[in-house]
Short mmCIF file of C-alpha atoms in Angstrom, two decimals:
data_model
loop_
_atom_site.label_atom_id
_atom_site.label_comp_id
_atom_site.label_asym_id
_atom_site.label_seq_id
_atom_site.Cartn_x
_atom_site.Cartn_y
_atom_site.Cartn_z
CA MET A 1371 -98.48 16.92 19.84
CA PRO A 1372 -100.61 16.50 23.03
CA ASP A 1373 -100.38 20.29 23.49
CA GLU A 1374 -102.21 20.71 20.17
CA ARG A 1375 -105.09 18.37 20.97
CA LEU A 1376 -107.15 20.55 23.29
CA PRO A 1377 -107.29 23.51 20.86
CA ALA A 1378 -108.04 21.04 18.06
CA ALA A 1379 -110.81 19.53 20.16
CA ARG A 1380 -112.44 22.90 20.74
CA THR A 1381 -112.29 23.64 17.02
CA ALA A 1382 -113.81 20.25 16.17
CA VAL A 1383 -116.59 20.69 18.73
CA ALA A 1384 -117.51 24.11 17.35
CA ALA A 1385 -117.38 22.86 13.75
CA ALA A 1386 -119.77 20.04 14.65
CA GLY A 1387 -122.28 22.55 16.01
CA LEU A 1388 -122.00 21.18 19.55
CA ASP A 1389 -122.00 23.09 22.80
CA GLY A 1390 -119.18 20.99 24.18
CA TRP A 1391 -117.49 17.65 24.72
CA LEU A 1392 -117.69 16.07 28.15
CA LEU A 1393 -115.18 13.28 28.82
CA TYR A 1394 -115.82 11.11 31.86
CA ASP A 1395 -113.41 8.67 33.51
CA PHE A 1396 -113.70 6.42 36.54
CA ARG A 1397 -110.58 4.45 37.45
CA GLY A 1398 -109.31 4.18 33.90
CA SER A 1399 -112.66 3.51 32.23
CA ASN A 1400 -112.02 6.13 29.53
CA PRO A 1401 -108.44 6.29 28.18
CA ILE A 1402 -109.60 8.80 25.55
CA LEU A 1403 -109.70 11.49 28.24
CA TRP A 1404 -106.04 10.93 29.07
CA GLU A 1405 -105.15 10.57 25.38
CA LEU A 1406 -106.33 14.14 24.92
CA LEU A 1407 -104.20 15.31 27.82
CA GLY A 1408 -101.12 13.42 26.65
CA THR A 1409 -100.65 11.61 29.95
CA THR A 1410 -102.35 9.08 32.19
CA VAL A 1411 -103.21 9.93 35.78
CA HIS A 1412 -104.61 7.41 38.23
CA THR A 1413 -107.72 8.83 39.85
CA THR A 1414 -109.96 6.97 42.27
CA ARG A 1415 -113.13 9.09 42.04
CA ARG A 1416 -115.19 10.41 39.15
CA CYS A 1417 -113.26 12.75 36.88
CA PHE A 1418 -114.58 14.94 34.06
CA LEU A 1419 -112.77 16.87 31.35
CA VAL A 1420 -115.05 19.70 30.29
CA LEU A 1421 -114.42 21.03 26.77
CA PRO A 1422 -116.91 23.79 25.94
CA ALA A 1423 -117.13 25.10 22.39
CA GLN A 1424 -116.66 28.56 23.85
CA GLY A 1425 -114.20 29.01 26.68
CA GLU A 1426 -111.25 27.14 28.11
CA PRO A 1427 -111.26 23.42 28.97
CA TRP A 1428 -111.08 22.42 32.63
CA LEU A 1429 -111.04 19.37 34.86
CA LEU A 1430 -113.60 18.49 37.51
CA VAL A 1431 -112.05 16.19 40.12
CA HIS A 1432 -112.72 15.04 43.65
CA GLN A 1433 -110.64 16.57 46.41
CA VAL A 1434 -109.03 13.17 47.06
CA ASP A 1435 -107.59 13.23 43.52
CA ALA A 1436 -106.74 16.95 43.31
CA GLY A 1437 -103.08 16.34 44.04
CA GLN A 1438 -102.87 13.70 41.33
CA VAL A 1439 -103.76 16.22 38.61
CA ALA A 1440 -101.93 19.19 40.08
CA GLY A 1441 -99.12 18.85 37.55
CA LEU A 1442 -101.42 19.25 34.54
CA ALA A 1443 -101.39 22.64 32.86
CA LEU A 1444 -105.16 22.86 32.98
CA PRO A 1445 -107.61 24.71 35.24
CA ARG A 1446 -109.47 22.47 37.64
CA GLN A 1447 -112.46 22.61 39.90
CA VAL A 1448 -112.64 20.42 42.97
CA TYR A 1449 -115.76 18.87 44.42
CA LEU A 1450 -116.40 17.04 47.69
CA SER A 1451 -119.88 15.55 47.66
CA ARG A 1452 -122.04 14.05 44.94
CA LEU A 1453 -124.36 17.05 45.18
CA GLU A 1454 -121.46 19.47 44.73
CA MET A 1455 -120.29 17.50 41.67
CA LEU A 1456 -123.77 17.86 40.17
CA GLU A 1457 -123.83 21.59 40.87
CA ARG A 1458 -120.49 22.03 39.11
CA LEU A 1459 -121.77 20.11 36.11
CA ARG A 1460 -125.07 21.96 36.11
CA SER A 1461 -123.19 25.28 35.95
CA VAL A 1462 -121.86 24.42 32.47
CA LEU A 1463 -124.31 21.86 31.08
CA ARG A 1464 -127.44 23.86 30.31
CA PRO A 1465 -130.84 22.41 29.37
CA GLY A 1466 -131.29 22.12 25.63
CA GLN A 1467 -127.58 22.02 24.87
CA ARG A 1468 -125.89 19.27 22.84
CA TRP A 1469 -122.75 17.73 24.32
CA ALA A 1470 -120.65 14.88 22.97
CA MET A 1471 -119.61 11.97 25.17
CA GLU A 1472 -117.94 8.60 24.61
CA TYR A 1473 -121.26 7.01 23.82
CA SER A 1474 -122.35 5.04 20.75
CA PRO A 1475 -126.07 4.49 20.11
CA LEU A 1476 -126.95 0.82 20.67
CA GLY A 1477 -123.26 0.15 21.37
CA ALA A 1478 -122.55 0.24 17.64
CA LEU A 1479 -118.90 1.27 18.05
CA PRO A 1480 -117.34 -0.46 21.08
CA MET A 1481 -114.13 1.60 20.86
CA VAL A 1482 -116.23 4.71 21.51
CA SER A 1483 -118.62 3.24 24.10
CA ARG A 1484 -116.84 4.24 27.31
CA VAL A 1485 -119.59 5.88 29.37
CA ASP A 1486 -121.74 3.60 31.52
CA ALA A 1487 -125.51 3.78 31.20
CA GLY A 1488 -125.98 5.27 34.66
CA THR A 1489 -123.65 8.21 34.02
CA LEU A 1490 -125.35 8.78 30.67
CA GLU A 1491 -128.70 8.93 32.48
CA LEU A 1492 -127.22 11.36 35.00
CA ILE A 1493 -126.04 13.80 32.34
CA ARG A 1494 -129.31 13.54 30.44
CA SER A 1495 -131.18 14.29 33.65
CA LEU A 1496 -129.64 17.78 33.51
CA GLY A 1497 -131.60 18.44 30.31
CA VAL A 1498 -128.64 17.93 28.00
CA GLU A 1499 -128.82 16.06 24.71
CA VAL A 1500 -125.90 13.62 24.61
CA VAL A 1501 -124.50 12.71 21.19
CA SER A 1502 -121.65 10.41 20.24
CA SER A 1503 -118.13 11.81 20.23
CA ALA A 1504 -117.08 9.29 17.55
CA GLU A 1505 -116.46 11.76 14.73
CA VAL A 1506 -115.05 14.51 16.96
CA LEU A 1507 -112.53 12.21 18.60
CA GLN A 1508 -111.43 10.89 15.21
CA LEU A 1509 -110.63 14.45 14.12
CA VAL A 1510 -108.66 15.10 17.28
CA VAL A 1511 -106.77 11.90 18.11
CA ALA A 1512 -106.80 9.66 15.01
CA ARG A 1513 -105.14 11.87 12.38
CA TRP A 1514 -101.41 11.45 11.92
CA THR A 1515 -98.90 14.29 11.98
CA PRO A 1516 -96.17 14.44 9.29
CA GLY A 1517 -93.71 13.02 11.81
CA GLN A 1518 -96.05 10.15 12.57
CA VAL A 1519 -96.47 9.42 8.87
CA ALA A 1520 -92.69 9.17 8.58
CA SER A 1521 -92.56 6.82 11.57
CA HIS A 1522 -95.22 4.60 10.04
CA LEU A 1523 -93.42 4.42 6.70
CA ALA A 1524 -90.20 3.50 8.47
CA ALA A 1525 -91.96 0.74 10.43
CA ALA A 1526 -93.65 -0.52 7.25
CA ARG A 1527 -90.31 -0.74 5.46
CA LYS A 1528 -88.75 -2.66 8.35
CA LEU A 1529 -91.70 -5.04 8.57
CA GLY A 1530 -91.20 -5.83 4.90
CA GLN A 1531 -87.58 -6.68 5.65
CA ALA A 1532 -88.56 -8.82 8.63
CA MET A 1533 -91.15 -10.72 6.58
CA GLU A 1534 -88.63 -11.45 3.84
CA ALA A 1535 -86.10 -12.59 6.45
CA ALA A 1536 -88.67 -14.87 8.10
CA PHE A 1537 -89.38 -16.71 4.85
CA ALA A 1538 -85.64 -17.00 4.20
CA PHE A 1539 -85.18 -18.43 7.71
CA VAL A 1540 -87.75 -21.12 6.94
CA ALA A 1541 -86.06 -21.96 3.63
CA GLU A 1542 -82.68 -22.34 5.34
CA ASN A 1543 -83.88 -24.33 8.34
CA VAL A 1544 -86.93 -26.37 7.35
CA HIS A 1545 -84.83 -29.54 7.09
CA ARG A 1546 -83.57 -28.98 10.66
CA GLY A 1547 -86.97 -29.68 12.17
CA ILE A 1548 -88.00 -26.11 12.96
CA GLY A 1549 -91.54 -25.17 13.94
CA GLU A 1550 -93.76 -22.13 14.26
CA TYR A 1551 -92.21 -21.07 17.57
CA HIS A 1552 -88.70 -21.01 16.07
CA VAL A 1553 -89.89 -18.64 13.35
CA LEU A 1554 -91.64 -16.48 15.95
CA GLN A 1555 -88.43 -16.16 17.96
CA HIS A 1556 -86.50 -15.30 14.80
CA ILE A 1557 -88.99 -12.51 14.02
CA LEU A 1558 -88.73 -11.08 17.54
CA GLU A 1559 -84.93 -11.05 17.25
CA ARG A 1560 -85.25 -9.21 13.94
CA PHE A 1561 -87.55 -6.65 15.53
CA THR A 1562 -84.96 -5.97 18.21
CA ALA A 1563 -82.21 -5.58 15.62
CA LEU A 1564 -84.42 -3.24 13.57
CA GLY A 1565 -85.36 -1.07 16.55
CA LEU A 1566 -89.04 -1.98 16.54
CA ARG A 1567 -91.41 -2.24 19.50
CA ILE A 1568 -94.52 -4.40 19.75
CA GLU A 1569 -97.77 -4.72 21.71
CA ASP A 1570 -98.17 -8.45 21.24
CA GLN A 1571 -96.44 -11.33 19.52
CA PRO A 1572 -96.75 -12.00 15.78
CA VAL A 1573 -98.86 -14.75 14.26
CA VAL A 1574 -96.89 -17.63 12.77
CA ALA A 1575 -99.39 -20.27 11.69
CA VAL A 1576 -98.99 -23.48 9.71
CA GLY A 1577 -101.79 -25.45 8.04
CA ALA A 1578 -105.01 -25.50 10.06
CA HIS A 1579 -103.51 -23.03 12.55
CA SER A 1580 -103.67 -20.37 9.80
CA ALA A 1581 -107.47 -20.66 9.93
CA ASP A 1582 -107.34 -19.05 13.40
CA PRO A 1583 -106.91 -15.30 12.77
CA HIS A 1584 -105.18 -14.64 16.12
CA TYR A 1585 -103.26 -17.87 16.62
CA THR A 1586 -99.86 -17.46 18.28
CA PRO A 1587 -97.55 -20.45 18.85
CA GLY A 1588 -96.08 -21.28 22.23
CA PRO A 1589 -93.14 -23.49 23.15
CA THR A 1590 -95.42 -26.48 23.73
CA THR A 1591 -98.09 -25.79 21.10
CA SER A 1592 -95.83 -25.06 18.15
CA ALA A 1593 -96.46 -27.12 15.02
CA PRO A 1594 -93.53 -28.29 12.88
CA ILE A 1595 -92.95 -26.72 9.47
CA ARG A 1596 -92.35 -29.25 6.72
CA PRO A 1597 -92.19 -29.29 2.90
CA GLY A 1598 -95.74 -29.12 1.55
CA ASP A 1599 -97.00 -26.89 4.39
CA TRP A 1600 -99.04 -23.70 4.13
CA LEU A 1601 -97.70 -20.80 6.22
CA LEU A 1602 -99.29 -17.49 7.30
CA ILE A 1603 -97.33 -14.74 9.08
CA ASP A 1604 -98.95 -11.62 10.54
CA MET A 1605 -96.66 -9.03 12.15
CA TRP A 1606 -97.17 -5.55 13.54
CA ALA A 1607 -94.74 -3.12 15.16
CA ARG A 1608 -93.74 0.53 15.40
CA GLU A 1609 -90.63 2.60 15.82
CA MET A 1610 -89.36 3.49 19.29
CA GLY A 1611 -90.99 6.54 20.89
CA THR A 1612 -94.35 7.45 22.41
CA GLU A 1613 -96.04 8.98 19.36
CA THR A 1614 -94.92 6.60 16.59
CA ILE A 1615 -97.48 4.78 14.44
CA PHE A 1616 -97.87 1.04 13.94
CA ALA A 1617 -97.54 -0.81 10.67
CA ASP A 1618 -99.30 -4.18 10.34
CA ILE A 1619 -98.91 -6.73 7.51
CA THR A 1620 -99.88 -10.32 6.73
CA TRP A 1621 -98.41 -12.56 4.03
CA VAL A 1622 -98.82 -16.23 3.11
CA ALA A 1623 -96.42 -18.80 1.71
CA PHE A 1624 -96.15 -22.43 0.62
CA VAL A 1625 -93.15 -24.60 1.46
CA GLY A 1626 -92.53 -26.01 -1.99
CA PRO A 1627 -92.66 -25.07 -5.66
CA GLU A 1628 -96.41 -25.36 -6.37
CA PRO A 1629 -99.20 -24.55 -3.90
CA PRO A 1630 -102.31 -26.76 -4.03
CA ALA A 1631 -105.27 -25.58 -6.08
CA PRO A 1632 -107.55 -24.75 -3.08
CA GLN A 1633 -104.93 -22.41 -1.62
CA GLN A 1634 -104.36 -20.77 -4.99
CA ALA A 1635 -108.09 -20.22 -5.49
CA ALA A 1636 -108.56 -18.72 -2.03
CA PHE A 1637 -105.48 -16.54 -2.47
CA ALA A 1638 -106.78 -15.17 -5.77
CA ALA A 1639 -110.15 -14.28 -4.23
CA VAL A 1640 -108.63 -12.60 -1.18
CA ARG A 1641 -106.19 -10.66 -3.36
CA ALA A 1642 -109.08 -9.48 -5.54
CA ALA A 1643 -111.04 -8.35 -2.46
CA ARG A 1644 -108.04 -6.45 -1.11
CA ASP A 1645 -107.42 -4.73 -4.42
CA ARG A 1646 -111.09 -3.96 -4.82
CA ALA A 1647 -111.06 -2.10 -1.51
CA VAL A 1648 -108.08 0.01 -2.62
CA ASP A 1649 -109.73 0.76 -5.98
CA VAL A 1650 -112.96 1.83 -4.28
CA LEU A 1651 -111.11 4.18 -1.94
CA GLN A 1652 -109.05 5.78 -4.67
CA ALA A 1653 -111.97 6.12 -7.10
CA ALA A 1654 -114.09 7.83 -4.44
CA TRP A 1655 -111.25 10.26 -3.70
CA ALA A 1656 -110.89 11.05 -7.41
CA ARG A 1657 -114.55 12.03 -7.68
CA GLY A 1658 -114.55 13.97 -4.42
CA GLU A 1659 -116.71 11.53 -2.46
CA THR A 1660 -116.12 10.80 1.23
CA LEU A 1661 -116.80 7.17 2.02
CA GLN A 1662 -117.76 5.73 5.38
CA GLY A 1663 -115.91 2.78 6.86
CA TRP A 1664 -118.72 0.28 6.35
CA GLN A 1665 -118.93 0.95 2.62
CA VAL A 1666 -115.42 -0.30 1.89
CA ASP A 1667 -115.95 -3.45 3.95
CA ARG A 1668 -119.16 -4.13 2.03
CA GLU A 1669 -117.42 -3.91 -1.35
CA ALA A 1670 -114.73 -6.43 -0.39
CA ARG A 1671 -117.18 -8.70 1.43
CA ASP A 1672 -119.56 -8.82 -1.51
CA LEU A 1673 -116.72 -9.81 -3.82
CA LEU A 1674 -115.65 -12.68 -1.55
CA THR A 1675 -119.28 -13.76 -1.28
CA ALA A 1676 -119.54 -13.82 -5.06
CA HIS A 1677 -116.53 -16.15 -5.10
CA GLY A 1678 -118.27 -18.47 -2.63
CA TYR A 1679 -116.17 -17.49 0.40
CA GLY A 1680 -118.63 -15.21 2.20
CA PRO A 1681 -119.21 -17.48 5.23
CA TYR A 1682 -115.45 -17.88 5.66
CA PHE A 1683 -114.64 -14.16 5.93
CA THR A 1684 -115.19 -13.92 9.67
CA HIS A 1685 -113.96 -10.46 10.69
CA ARG A 1686 -114.06 -6.83 9.59
CA LEU A 1687 -112.06 -5.70 6.59
CA GLY A 1688 -109.72 -3.38 8.45
CA HIS A 1689 -108.97 -1.45 11.63
CA SER A 1690 -107.65 1.97 12.51
CA LEU A 1691 -103.91 2.34 13.08
CA GLY A 1692 -102.24 4.69 15.53
CA THR A 1693 -99.92 4.59 18.51
CA THR A 1694 -101.81 1.40 19.34
CA VAL A 1695 -102.28 -1.24 16.69
CA HIS A 1696 -106.08 -1.02 17.06
CA ALA A 1697 -106.61 2.72 17.31
CA LEU A 1698 -109.50 5.16 17.67
CA GLY A 1699 -110.19 6.14 14.07
CA VAL A 1700 -112.60 4.72 11.54
CA ASN A 1701 -112.61 0.97 10.99
CA LEU A 1702 -113.53 -0.63 7.67
CA ASP A 1703 -116.41 -2.60 9.13
CA ASP A 1704 -119.90 -3.62 8.09
CA PHE A 1705 -119.72 -7.00 9.83
CA GLU A 1706 -118.71 -6.80 13.48
CA THR A 1707 -120.12 -3.25 13.64
CA HIS A 1708 -121.59 -0.76 11.16
CA ASP A 1709 -118.97 1.99 11.16
CA THR A 1710 -120.52 5.13 9.73
CA ARG A 1711 -117.56 7.39 10.49
CA PRO A 1712 -116.15 9.15 7.43
CA ILE A 1713 -112.77 8.19 6.00
CA ILE A 1714 -111.04 11.55 6.32
CA PRO A 1715 -107.60 12.88 5.36
CA GLY A 1716 -104.96 12.14 7.96
CA VAL A 1717 -106.17 8.72 9.11
CA GLY A 1718 -104.58 5.34 8.52
CA PHE A 1719 -105.95 1.83 8.63
CA THR A 1720 -105.43 -1.76 7.53
CA ILE A 1721 -107.09 -3.60 4.67
CA GLU A 1722 -106.99 -7.32 5.48
CA PRO A 1723 -109.60 -9.56 3.89
CA GLY A 1724 -109.35 -13.20 4.87
CA VAL A 1725 -110.75 -16.62 4.10
CA TYR A 1726 -110.63 -19.23 6.88
CA LEU A 1727 -111.38 -22.80 5.85
CA PRO A 1728 -111.00 -25.80 8.17
CA GLU A 1729 -107.71 -26.86 6.55
CA PHE A 1730 -106.06 -23.45 6.08
CA GLY A 1731 -106.53 -19.69 6.10
CA VAL A 1732 -105.52 -16.88 3.75
CA ARG A 1733 -105.20 -13.26 4.85
CA LEU A 1734 -103.49 -10.50 2.89
CA GLU A 1735 -102.94 -7.33 4.89
CA ILE A 1736 -101.77 -3.93 3.74
CA ASN A 1737 -101.93 -0.45 5.27
CA VAL A 1738 -103.41 2.72 3.80
CA PHE A 1739 -102.88 6.35 4.76
CA VAL A 1740 -105.25 9.04 3.48
CA ASP A 1741 -102.96 11.84 2.36
CA ALA A 1742 -104.58 15.28 2.31
CA ASP A 1743 -103.24 15.98 -1.18
CA ARG A 1744 -102.90 12.59 -2.87
CA GLY A 1745 -105.73 10.67 -1.24
CA PRO A 1746 -105.53 7.02 -0.10
CA GLN A 1747 -101.97 5.69 -0.40
CA VAL A 1748 -100.83 2.12 0.22
CA THR A 1749 -97.88 2.34 2.59
CA THR A 1750 -96.77 -1.28 3.00
CA PRO A 1751 -95.41 -4.00 0.70
CA VAL A 1752 -98.17 -5.64 -1.36
CA GLN A 1753 -98.20 -9.39 -1.89
CA THR A 1754 -99.28 -10.27 -5.43
CA GLU A 1755 -98.29 -13.96 -5.56
CA ILE A 1756 -98.01 -16.78 -3.05
CA VAL A 1757 -94.46 -16.90 -1.73
CA ARG A 1758 -92.79 -20.18 -2.73
CA ILE A 1759 -90.34 -21.26 -0.05
CA ILE A 1760 -87.81 -23.58 -1.63
CA PRO A 1761 -85.80 -25.44 1.04
CA ARG A 1762 -82.07 -24.85 0.68
#
């Protein structure tokens, strides 16, 4: 797949009416450059990947780093001094041209904002108009291949199994004095047995801990799980391999036969917000409308606000999924950022509205893939009722 990205990038640049895409990296500051090349090379001086709309892509590197990139199947030009670097850039960046860089106006999209202000000033000093690469890079690196779709579906199916097994583990062991950390270790063992790999540890949160969206228990901080407790589990993983795609789900449960009324009310509102987001996506597809990420967030957020939970929904609605759990495509976000990128066929993302009250939190997370023929498709198990964990 990396071999296909450079031709795809040139096509995307031309389709956007740009003269080129200039990717800049200094000591790992821009992983998007290396994502395009399908490898990561450690360079110690300024490095540029030049992708003109017309002509072949090439690398501009310092002589010190020339040996580091020698194995890449890509033409390269080598510079020595700062002045020589500028001359090389000036030979391709012409006054009046429009080039994309990893820049986001006013820092609106942090995942795209990779170029420092000084380098941006330098390129603009050559007479070039710099525009954001946000939409171009989504076209090139955020769309899933058929093989990646299959890997995501496999991971989603296994996560569903792991979630079911985690709740069963609690039911079987709650009377033995288990806590959050025991459940976490059980989940990690299941991941190993299922052939899943992770970036970070799952969230296993009881009671007030579930009001912290990224809480993870440790051996000394783990809370006990008892009858009458509220439990939230968030897990994400992918199949083995370098190009497989993450799945990411969150479910909630109550240890006992009947959850308290406040938890039931919050659950119903969060479920309605989640389902509203799916309905909005699918209705827009049916009428041929391309939504932007912020619009879906706004629909779900307005619904939670109408239910009185607006101040307690403290994060974006969803994030891009890829070979990293937080990937480079469009996010469903009109809260932390204002993501104006279009929701295009081939991308995948989470939908995960949440309500976080002082005593407990509710988050219901599903994944969606935008199929080129069928439109937005939910790819993960969908929780419709609070799981009742009945101790055995």
